[in-house]
Amino acid sequence: MSDIKVASRYAKALLGLSVEKNQLEAVMGDVSKLLSIASENRDFELMLASPIVSTDKKLKILKLLFEKTANKITITFFEIVTRKNRSEVLLSTAREFQRQYNLHMGIQVAEVTTTFPLTADLRESFVEIVKEISGLEKVELVEKINKDLIGGFVLKVNDKLLDDSISRKLRILRLKFAQRYFVKTY
């Protein structure tokens, strides 16, 4: 079975159990912490995926990081996944859990990329645009800064991409010139 299917099934099971036990927010916090640790420490991510590191060592590391603060459901989930030699799907399961959590809670995650930090007014405008596109009332806006855009913005909502950047407009113009839509005069 592919890692995507495994991650999806594990995330669905974890979500169902945490909802049933009324521990959804606590488990979501633990999953966010796991992803945060992995994004800050590449070695942690490589350790989870490594077949050379024993499952006992992986489990010890996870317990050292999470045992004092994490929910019992999360710790048990980490133990089961690690003991089944599936620790390589732990991070993809965490990402899928976040996606399913947002779906369950009715939260739309959108990514906006600009050349400068957003002001409160601009942020509110983007939130309204995302609400209109998605039809959901809760919006989580992820802001990124990319100087290569030159100006404008790129808004990504699910599989929709609204690219109103100057770099895109220049690319289109460059393609038109390359296709020689102009008339040569001699």
mmCIF file of C-alpha atoms in Angstrom:
data_model
loop_
_atom_site.group_PDB
_atom_site.id
_atom_site.type_symbol
_atom_site.label_atom_id
_atom_site.label_comp_id
_atom_site.label_asym_id
_atom_site.label_seq_id
_atom_site.Cartn_x
_atom_site.Cartn_y
_atom_site.Cartn_z
ATOM 1 C CA MET A 1 0.000 0.000 0.000
ATOM 2 C CA SER A 2 1.327 3.462 -0.844
ATOM 3 C CA ASP A 3 2.512 5.811 1.883
ATOM 4 C CA ILE A 4 -0.205 8.326 0.973
ATOM 5 C CA LYS A 5 -2.972 5.789 1.569
ATOM 6 C CA VAL A 6 -1.367 4.610 4.795
ATOM 7 C CA ALA A 7 -0.985 8.184 6.048
ATOM 8 C CA SER A 8 -4.581 8.971 5.143
ATOM 9 C CA ARG A 9 -5.923 5.914 6.951
ATOM 10 C CA TYR A 10 -3.776 6.486 10.030
ATOM 11 C CA ALA A 11 -4.786 10.153 10.156
ATOM 12 C CA LYS A 12 -8.461 9.256 9.817
ATOM 13 C CA ALA A 13 -8.184 6.724 12.626
ATOM 14 C CA LEU A 14 -6.340 9.184 14.877
ATOM 15 C CA LEU A 15 -8.893 11.902 14.148
ATOM 16 C CA GLY A 16 -11.801 9.560 14.864
ATOM 17 C CA LEU A 17 -10.316 8.384 18.151
ATOM 18 C CA SER A 18 -9.429 11.879 19.320
ATOM 19 C CA VAL A 19 -12.950 13.121 18.513
ATOM 20 C CA GLU A 20 -14.457 10.120 20.300
ATOM 21 C CA LYS A 21 -12.324 10.723 23.405
ATOM 22 C CA ASN A 22 -12.915 14.500 23.195
ATOM 23 C CA GLN A 23 -9.166 15.167 22.904
ATOM 24 C CA LEU A 24 -9.037 16.634 19.397
ATOM 25 C CA GLU A 25 -7.382 19.956 20.291
ATOM 26 C CA ALA A 26 -4.716 18.294 22.451
ATOM 27 C CA VAL A 27 -3.848 15.781 19.725
ATOM 28 C CA MET A 28 -3.760 18.563 17.135
ATOM 29 C CA GLY A 29 -1.279 20.447 19.329
ATOM 30 C CA ASP A 30 0.939 17.363 19.541
ATOM 31 C CA VAL A 31 0.796 16.818 15.778
ATOM 32 C CA SER A 32 1.686 20.472 15.173
ATOM 33 C CA LYS A 33 4.618 20.119 17.570
ATOM 34 C CA LEU A 34 5.830 17.023 15.694
ATOM 35 C CA LEU A 35 5.724 18.870 12.375
ATOM 36 C CA SER A 36 7.425 21.888 13.914
ATOM 37 C CA ILE A 37 10.266 19.754 15.255
ATOM 38 C CA ALA A 38 10.660 18.055 11.866
ATOM 39 C CA SER A 39 10.757 21.371 9.998
ATOM 40 C CA GLU A 40 13.397 22.787 12.341
ATOM 41 C CA ASN A 41 15.527 19.643 12.498
ATOM 42 C CA ARG A 42 16.224 17.743 9.283
ATOM 43 C CA ASP A 43 18.086 15.036 11.211
ATOM 44 C CA PHE A 44 14.881 14.203 13.103
ATOM 45 C CA GLU A 45 13.044 13.703 9.820
ATOM 46 C CA LEU A 46 15.862 11.555 8.432
ATOM 47 C CA MET A 47 15.964 9.492 11.633
ATOM 48 C CA LEU A 48 12.264 8.640 11.338
ATOM 49 C CA ALA A 49 12.721 7.541 7.720
ATOM 50 C CA SER A 50 15.957 5.639 8.297
ATOM 51 C CA PRO A 51 15.818 1.832 8.232
ATOM 52 C CA ILE A 52 19.201 1.762 9.968
ATOM 53 C CA VAL A 53 17.954 3.326 13.211
ATOM 54 C CA SER A 54 16.165 0.707 15.291
ATOM 55 C CA THR A 55 12.509 1.092 16.196
ATOM 56 C CA ASP A 56 13.449 1.103 19.884
ATOM 57 C CA LYS A 57 15.728 4.127 19.408
ATOM 58 C CA LYS A 58 13.084 5.932 17.380
ATOM 59 C CA LEU A 59 10.509 5.262 20.076
ATOM 60 C CA LYS A 60 12.882 6.447 22.819
ATOM 61 C CA ILE A 61 13.509 9.701 20.961
ATOM 62 C CA LEU A 62 9.794 10.273 20.408
ATOM 63 C CA LYS A 63 9.069 9.570 24.064
ATOM 64 C CA LEU A 64 11.830 11.934 25.205
ATOM 65 C CA LEU A 65 10.367 14.690 23.062
ATOM 66 C CA PHE A 66 6.696 14.134 23.838
ATOM 67 C CA GLU A 67 6.186 12.065 26.999
ATOM 68 C CA LYS A 68 5.919 14.947 29.464
ATOM 69 C CA THR A 69 3.660 17.221 27.401
ATOM 70 C CA ALA A 70 1.806 15.054 24.883
ATOM 71 C CA ASN A 71 -1.620 13.523 25.160
ATOM 72 C CA LYS A 72 -1.852 9.801 25.948
ATOM 73 C CA ILE A 73 -3.604 9.165 22.629
ATOM 74 C CA THR A 74 -0.714 10.735 20.726
ATOM 75 C CA ILE A 75 1.943 8.793 22.632
ATOM 76 C CA THR A 76 0.076 5.526 22.065
ATOM 77 C CA PHE A 77 -0.306 6.352 18.382
ATOM 78 C CA PHE A 78 3.446 7.032 18.063
ATOM 79 C CA GLU A 79 4.187 3.702 19.806
ATOM 80 C CA ILE A 80 1.892 1.700 17.526
ATOM 81 C CA VAL A 81 3.161 3.285 14.311
ATOM 82 C CA THR A 82 6.807 2.930 15.348
ATOM 83 C CA ARG A 83 6.474 -0.676 16.516
ATOM 84 C CA LYS A 84 4.810 -1.597 13.191
ATOM 85 C CA ASN A 85 7.952 -0.273 11.418
ATOM 86 C CA ARG A 86 5.944 2.556 9.844
ATOM 87 C CA SER A 87 7.748 5.516 11.386
ATOM 88 C CA GLU A 88 8.629 6.765 7.890
ATOM 89 C CA VAL A 89 4.956 7.698 7.387
ATOM 90 C CA LEU A 90 4.657 9.510 10.715
ATOM 91 C CA LEU A 91 5.258 12.983 9.241
ATOM 92 C CA SER A 92 3.016 12.447 6.221
ATOM 93 C CA THR A 93 0.368 11.146 8.631
ATOM 94 C CA ALA A 94 0.767 14.313 10.697
ATOM 95 C CA ARG A 95 0.325 16.503 7.601
ATOM 96 C CA GLU A 96 -2.728 14.505 6.562
ATOM 97 C CA PHE A 97 -4.117 14.755 10.102
ATOM 98 C CA GLN A 98 -3.813 18.546 9.907
ATOM 99 C CA ARG A 99 -5.638 18.538 6.569
ATOM 100 C CA GLN A 100 -8.440 16.328 7.928
ATOM 101 C CA TYR A 101 -8.622 18.384 11.125
ATOM 102 C CA ASN A 102 -9.127 21.574 9.088
ATOM 103 C CA LEU A 103 -11.805 19.829 7.045
ATOM 104 C CA HIS A 104 -13.516 18.564 10.209
ATOM 105 C CA MET A 105 -13.442 22.019 11.825
ATOM 106 C CA GLY A 106 -14.468 23.876 8.650
ATOM 107 C CA ILE A 107 -11.198 25.805 8.382
ATOM 108 C CA GLN A 108 -9.924 26.894 4.966
ATOM 109 C CA VAL A 109 -6.146 27.216 4.764
ATOM 110 C CA ALA A 110 -4.892 29.627 2.119
ATOM 111 C CA GLU A 111 -1.382 30.726 1.204
ATOM 112 C CA VAL A 112 -0.638 34.262 0.083
ATOM 113 C CA THR A 113 2.775 35.224 -1.259
ATOM 114 C CA THR A 114 3.750 38.874 -1.601
ATOM 115 C CA THR A 115 6.929 40.925 -1.776
ATOM 116 C CA PHE A 116 6.300 42.611 1.583
ATOM 117 C CA PRO A 117 4.631 41.842 4.937
ATOM 118 C CA LEU A 118 0.842 42.232 4.810
ATOM 119 C CA THR A 119 -0.886 45.072 6.613
ATOM 120 C CA ALA A 120 -4.040 44.405 8.632
ATOM 121 C CA ASP A 121 -6.236 45.840 5.858
ATOM 122 C CA LEU A 122 -4.638 43.698 3.154
ATOM 123 C CA ARG A 123 -4.836 40.625 5.364
ATOM 124 C CA GLU A 124 -8.554 41.222 5.903
ATOM 125 C CA SER A 125 -9.064 41.676 2.144
ATOM 126 C CA PHE A 126 -7.364 38.363 1.423
ATOM 127 C CA VAL A 127 -9.421 36.637 4.126
ATOM 128 C CA GLU A 128 -12.615 37.948 2.499
ATOM 129 C CA ILE A 129 -11.464 36.724 -0.932
ATOM 130 C CA VAL A 130 -10.708 33.268 0.495
ATOM 131 C CA LYS A 131 -14.113 33.141 2.221
ATOM 132 C CA GLU A 132 -15.772 33.977 -1.089
ATOM 133 C CA ILE A 133 -13.795 31.325 -2.987
ATOM 134 C CA SER A 134 -14.173 28.517 -0.440
ATOM 135 C CA GLY A 135 -17.554 29.263 1.083
ATOM 136 C CA LEU A 136 -16.135 28.617 4.563
ATOM 137 C CA GLU A 137 -16.241 31.174 7.368
ATOM 138 C CA LYS A 138 -13.007 30.190 9.165
ATOM 139 C CA VAL A 139 -9.848 31.079 7.277
ATOM 140 C CA GLU A 140 -6.227 30.453 8.203
ATOM 141 C CA LEU A 141 -3.952 32.629 6.100
ATOM 142 C CA VAL A 142 -0.337 31.531 5.653
ATOM 143 C CA GLU A 143 1.788 34.502 4.639
ATOM 144 C CA LYS A 144 4.992 34.145 2.646
ATOM 145 C CA ILE A 145 7.376 36.749 1.284
ATOM 146 C CA ASN A 146 9.093 36.255 -2.063
ATOM 147 C CA LYS A 147 11.077 39.170 -3.524
ATOM 148 C CA ASP A 148 11.235 37.392 -6.909
ATOM 149 C CA LEU A 149 7.583 38.287 -7.545
ATOM 150 C CA ILE A 150 8.712 41.919 -8.056
ATOM 151 C CA GLY A 151 5.199 43.074 -7.114
ATOM 152 C CA GLY A 152 1.617 41.861 -6.821
ATOM 153 C CA PHE A 153 0.624 38.635 -5.101
ATOM 154 C CA VAL A 154 0.009 34.915 -5.511
ATOM 155 C CA LEU A 155 -2.982 33.455 -3.651
ATOM 156 C CA LYS A 156 -3.322 29.677 -3.351
ATOM 157 C CA VAL A 157 -6.598 28.183 -2.092
ATOM 158 C CA ASN A 158 -6.793 24.383 -2.344
ATOM 159 C CA ASP A 159 -6.062 23.667 -5.995
ATOM 160 C CA LYS A 160 -6.859 27.192 -7.207
ATOM 161 C CA LEU A 161 -4.030 29.617 -7.877
ATOM 162 C CA LEU A 162 -4.598 33.325 -8.394
ATOM 163 C CA ASP A 163 -1.317 34.747 -9.714
ATOM 164 C CA ASP A 164 -1.382 38.532 -10.079
ATOM 165 C CA SER A 165 2.353 39.060 -9.799
ATOM 166 C CA ILE A 166 4.465 41.297 -11.983
ATOM 167 C CA SER A 167 6.936 38.468 -12.605
ATOM 168 C CA ARG A 168 4.103 36.388 -14.152
ATOM 169 C CA LYS A 169 3.051 39.298 -16.364
ATOM 170 C CA LEU A 170 6.661 39.741 -17.509
ATOM 171 C CA ARG A 171 6.888 35.998 -18.270
ATOM 172 C CA ILE A 172 3.752 36.219 -20.421
ATOM 173 C CA LEU A 173 5.116 39.275 -22.214
ATOM 174 C CA ARG A 174 8.446 37.510 -22.813
ATOM 175 C CA LEU A 175 6.581 34.531 -24.342
ATOM 176 C CA LYS A 176 4.609 36.825 -26.643
ATOM 177 C CA PHE A 177 7.810 38.456 -27.853
ATOM 178 C CA ALA A 178 9.397 35.035 -28.325
ATOM 179 C CA GLN A 179 6.461 34.011 -30.537
ATOM 180 C CA ARG A 180 7.081 37.133 -32.620
ATOM 181 C CA TYR A 181 3.649 38.653 -32.653
ATOM 182 C CA PHE A 182 5.240 41.881 -33.755
ATOM 183 C CA VAL A 183 5.911 42.954 -37.337
ATOM 184 C CA LYS A 184 9.474 43.369 -38.503
ATOM 185 C CA THR A 185 10.208 46.400 -40.633
ATOM 186 C CA TYR A 186 13.322 46.543 -42.799
#
